[in-house]
Coordinates of C-alpha atoms in Angstrom, one line a residue:
M1 CA 154.2 -140.6 4.5
A2 CA 151.1 -139.1 6.1
K3 CA 147.8 -139.5 4.2
S4 CA 145.8 -136.4 3.1
V5 CA 142.9 -136.0 5.5
R6 CA 139.8 -133.9 4.9
F7 CA 137.5 -132.3 7.5
D8 CA 134.0 -131.8 6.2
Y9 CA 131.1 -130.1 8.0
F10 CA 127.4 -130.7 7.4
K11 CA 123.9 -130.1 8.7
V12 CA 121.9 -133.2 9.2
Y13 CA 118.6 -133.4 7.3
A14 CA 116.0 -136.0 6.6
R15 CA 113.3 -136.5 4.0
S16 CA 110.0 -138.1 5.0
F17 CA 106.6 -138.7 3.5
N18 CA 103.7 -136.8 4.9
Q19 CA 100.7 -139.1 4.4
E20 CA 98.2 -136.4 5.3
R21 CA 99.5 -133.9 2.7
N22 CA 100.7 -136.7 0.3
I23 CA 104.0 -135.0 -0.2
M24 CA 107.7 -135.5 0.6
E25 CA 109.0 -133.1 3.2
E26 CA 112.5 -132.3 4.5
G27 CA 113.9 -130.7 7.6
L28 CA 116.6 -130.9 10.2
C29 CA 117.1 -134.3 11.8
D30 CA 118.5 -135.1 15.3
L31 CA 120.5 -138.4 15.2
T32 CA 120.7 -138.8 19.0
D33 CA 118.0 -141.5 19.2
S34 CA 119.6 -143.4 16.3
I35 CA 123.1 -143.2 17.9
R36 CA 121.7 -144.5 21.2
Q37 CA 120.0 -147.3 19.3
A38 CA 123.3 -148.2 17.7
Q39 CA 125.0 -148.3 21.1
G40 CA 122.7 -151.2 22.0
I41 CA 123.8 -153.3 19.0
D42 CA 126.8 -155.6 19.3
I43 CA 129.9 -154.2 17.3
S44 CA 129.9 -157.3 15.1
Q45 CA 126.4 -156.6 14.0
R46 CA 126.9 -152.9 13.2
V47 CA 127.8 -153.8 9.7
F48 CA 126.5 -152.4 6.4
Y49 CA 127.6 -153.0 2.8
L50 CA 129.1 -150.7 0.1
G51 CA 129.3 -152.7 -3.1
N52 CA 131.9 -155.4 -2.5
D53 CA 133.2 -153.8 0.7
Q54 CA 131.8 -153.8 4.2
A55 CA 131.7 -151.0 6.7
R56 CA 131.2 -151.1 10.5
L57 CA 130.4 -148.6 13.2
Q58 CA 133.4 -149.5 15.4
S59 CA 132.9 -147.2 18.5
I60 CA 130.5 -144.7 20.0
T61 CA 131.5 -142.3 22.8
E62 CA 129.5 -139.4 24.4
N63 CA 131.8 -136.5 25.4
N64 CA 130.8 -133.0 26.5
N65 CA 127.2 -133.4 25.1
M66 CA 128.6 -134.5 21.7
W67 CA 129.0 -137.8 20.1
E68 CA 132.2 -139.3 18.8
L69 CA 131.8 -142.1 16.3
H70 CA 134.4 -144.1 14.5
F71 CA 133.6 -146.1 11.3
L72 CA 135.7 -148.6 9.4
R73 CA 135.5 -149.3 5.7
I74 CA 136.6 -153.0 5.4
R75 CA 138.1 -154.4 2.3
K76 CA 137.9 -158.2 1.9
D77 CA 139.0 -158.5 -1.7
N78 CA 141.1 -156.7 -4.3
F79 CA 143.9 -156.3 -1.8
P80 CA 147.1 -154.3 -2.7
L81 CA 150.4 -156.2 -3.2
K82 CA 153.0 -156.2 -0.5
T83 CA 156.3 -154.9 -1.9
H84 CA 159.9 -154.8 -0.5
D85 CA 162.7 -152.5 -1.2
D86 CA 164.8 -155.5 -2.4
G87 CA 162.5 -155.6 -5.5
S88 CA 160.3 -158.5 -4.3
V89 CA 156.5 -158.5 -4.3
R90 CA 153.9 -160.9 -2.9
F91 CA 150.2 -161.1 -1.9
F92 CA 148.8 -160.7 1.6
D93 CA 148.2 -164.4 2.0
D94 CA 148.0 -164.6 5.8
L95 CA 144.5 -163.2 6.2
T96 CA 141.6 -165.4 7.1
D97 CA 138.1 -165.1 5.6
E98 CA 137.0 -163.2 8.7
E99 CA 139.8 -160.6 8.3
G100 CA 140.2 -157.6 6.0
F101 CA 141.9 -154.2 5.6
G102 CA 140.2 -151.3 7.4
E103 CA 140.1 -147.6 6.6
E104 CA 139.1 -145.4 9.4
V105 CA 136.8 -142.4 9.4
S106 CA 135.9 -140.3 12.5
V107 CA 132.7 -138.4 13.0
L108 CA 131.8 -135.8 15.6
Y109 CA 128.0 -135.0 16.0
N110 CA 126.7 -132.0 17.9
P111 CA 122.9 -132.6 18.7
Q112 CA 122.4 -129.0 19.8
N113 CA 122.7 -127.6 16.3
M114 CA 122.5 -131.0 14.4
T115 CA 125.9 -130.4 12.9
I116 CA 128.2 -133.3 11.9
M117 CA 131.9 -133.2 11.2
V118 CA 133.5 -136.0 9.2
R119 CA 137.3 -136.6 9.2
R120 CA 138.3 -138.9 6.4
N121 CA 140.9 -139.9 3.8
I122 CA 140.5 -140.8 0.1
H123 CA 139.9 -144.5 0.9
S124 CA 137.5 -144.2 3.8
L125 CA 133.7 -143.9 3.9
S126 CA 132.0 -141.0 2.1
P127 CA 129.6 -138.8 4.1
S128 CA 126.7 -140.1 2.0
A129 CA 127.5 -143.7 3.1
I130 CA 127.4 -142.6 6.7
A131 CA 124.0 -140.9 6.2
N132 CA 122.8 -144.1 4.6
Y133 CA 123.8 -146.1 7.7
F134 CA 121.6 -143.9 9.9
T135 CA 118.8 -144.3 7.4
S136 CA 119.0 -148.0 7.8
I137 CA 119.1 -147.7 11.6
I138 CA 115.9 -145.6 11.6
N139 CA 114.3 -148.0 9.1
V140 CA 111.1 -146.1 8.5
P141 CA 109.6 -146.4 4.9
G142 CA 110.1 -143.2 3.0
F143 CA 112.5 -141.7 5.6
T144 CA 116.0 -140.8 4.3
V145 CA 118.9 -139.1 6.2
F146 CA 121.2 -136.9 4.2
F147 CA 123.9 -134.2 4.9
K148 CA 124.0 -130.7 3.5
P149 CA 127.5 -129.2 3.4
L150 CA 128.1 -126.1 5.6
V151 CA 129.5 -123.2 3.7
H152 CA 131.6 -120.4 5.2
P153 CA 129.4 -117.3 5.6
R154 CA 132.0 -115.2 3.8
A155 CA 133.1 -117.8 1.3
L156 CA 132.4 -115.7 -1.8
E157 CA 134.1 -112.6 -0.2
L158 CA 137.3 -114.7 0.3
I159 CA 137.6 -115.4 -3.4
R160 CA 139.3 -112.5 -5.2
Q161 CA 139.5 -111.7 -8.9
D162 CA 143.3 -112.2 -8.9
H163 CA 143.0 -115.8 -7.5
L164 CA 143.9 -118.5 -10.1
I165 CA 140.7 -120.6 -10.2
R166 CA 141.6 -123.9 -11.8
G167 CA 138.2 -125.6 -11.8
A168 CA 134.7 -125.5 -10.6
E169 CA 131.6 -127.7 -10.5
I170 CA 128.2 -126.0 -10.7
S171 CA 124.9 -127.9 -10.2
V172 CA 121.5 -126.2 -10.9
A173 CA 118.5 -128.0 -9.4
D174 CA 115.9 -126.3 -11.6
V175 CA 117.4 -124.5 -14.5
K176 CA 114.0 -123.3 -15.8
N177 CA 113.6 -121.2 -12.7
A178 CA 117.2 -120.1 -12.4
T179 CA 117.9 -116.4 -12.6
P180 CA 118.6 -114.8 -16.0
R181 CA 122.1 -114.1 -14.8
T182 CA 122.7 -117.8 -14.0
K183 CA 121.4 -118.8 -17.4
L184 CA 123.6 -116.2 -19.1
S185 CA 126.6 -117.3 -17.1
L186 CA 126.3 -120.9 -18.1
G187 CA 126.6 -120.1 -21.7
R188 CA 129.3 -117.5 -21.2
L189 CA 131.5 -119.9 -19.4
V190 CA 131.9 -122.1 -22.5
N191 CA 132.3 -119.2 -24.9
S192 CA 135.0 -117.6 -22.8
A193 CA 137.1 -120.7 -23.2
D194 CA 138.3 -119.4 -26.6
D195 CA 140.3 -116.7 -24.7
I196 CA 142.4 -119.4 -22.9
D197 CA 145.6 -120.8 -24.4
E198 CA 145.4 -124.2 -22.8
P199 CA 142.6 -126.9 -23.4
V200 CA 139.6 -126.4 -21.0
N201 CA 137.7 -129.5 -19.8
V202 CA 134.0 -129.3 -19.3
V203 CA 131.9 -131.8 -17.3
F204 CA 128.3 -131.1 -18.0
K205 CA 125.5 -132.9 -16.1
I206 CA 121.8 -132.6 -16.8
G207 CA 119.0 -134.6 -15.2
L208 CA 115.5 -134.6 -13.8
E209 CA 115.1 -133.9 -10.2
Q210 CA 114.1 -137.3 -8.7
K211 CA 111.8 -135.6 -6.1
G212 CA 108.4 -135.1 -7.7
S213 CA 109.4 -136.0 -11.3
K214 CA 106.8 -137.8 -13.4
K215 CA 107.4 -141.2 -14.8
Y216 CA 107.0 -140.0 -18.4
S217 CA 109.2 -136.9 -18.1
R218 CA 112.3 -136.7 -20.4
I219 CA 115.3 -134.4 -21.0
P220 CA 115.2 -132.8 -24.5
I221 CA 118.8 -133.8 -25.5
F222 CA 118.2 -136.6 -28.1
E223 CA 119.0 -134.4 -31.1
E224 CA 122.3 -133.2 -29.5
L225 CA 123.6 -136.8 -28.8
E226 CA 124.7 -137.4 -32.3
G227 CA 126.9 -134.3 -32.3
F228 CA 128.5 -135.3 -28.9
A229 CA 129.2 -138.8 -30.2
N230 CA 130.9 -137.5 -33.4
D231 CA 133.0 -134.8 -31.7
E232 CA 136.5 -136.2 -31.1
N233 CA 137.0 -133.8 -28.3
V234 CA 134.1 -135.3 -26.3
T235 CA 135.8 -138.0 -24.2
K236 CA 132.7 -139.3 -22.4
A237 CA 129.1 -139.5 -23.4
E238 CA 126.5 -141.4 -21.4
V239 CA 122.8 -141.1 -20.9
R240 CA 120.4 -142.4 -18.2
M241 CA 117.3 -143.7 -19.9
K242 CA 114.4 -146.2 -19.8
A243 CA 112.6 -147.9 -22.6
D244 CA 109.1 -146.8 -21.4
E245 CA 107.4 -145.3 -18.3
D246 CA 107.4 -148.5 -16.3
A247 CA 110.9 -149.7 -17.1
K248 CA 113.9 -149.3 -14.8
V249 CA 116.4 -146.5 -15.5
E250 CA 119.7 -147.8 -17.1
K251 CA 122.9 -146.2 -18.2
R252 CA 123.8 -146.3 -21.9
R253 CA 127.2 -145.3 -23.3
I254 CA 127.0 -143.6 -26.7
K255 CA 130.7 -143.0 -27.1
K256 CA 133.9 -144.8 -26.2
Y257 CA 135.6 -143.7 -23.1
F258 CA 139.1 -142.3 -23.4
A259 CA 141.6 -141.8 -20.6

């Protein structure tokens, strides 16, 4: 059975610290020099880590003024079981410590417009992991590579009122400065759920923007937490907090998780 494959398109950006202006700046980023630098590294050394897994930039090819890159996500533990149609099952016990299972992801980078295409499946590397690899190659303090998704110029026009929208995820970077229509829509989305016969799930995320936020800033949600914790329909409640200004941020569950 063929795996489901995604094709995602992004513009390549980077954040860097401007010492003269004492601010973080962001702009388009050309990866050409980083890719050429990676070419000079032996394949066995093009390794980076993702939790318990490893990843490797397996191959680099320049073709028609574009770069073709192939990454592997390498699993060296938590292997699946090997099953047989006769009902038997066993472990993959013939792998050495130097071997693992690899999940491939292909990347096509166009330096002319600093666009990158990522072809991947559910088990392979995420685009953010690939961006982090280039950050590590550049290795400049305060310099971070990241990808911004490309959106079809007529994306909104292609959605019609009679389409059956089954879900959506909306992120607002600065809700204080959002338009009045956006603020009104956020509240109306929840209220309109009363008109739907089936249960409606809501995933709500609120947080401070990391860029430029002060150490003592906080989200005014403390009084609402008790209500969330005592509502049986709330299946997940978690906060990111720290004990004081200089402490590290930690996650704290305030309600048991349900499947």
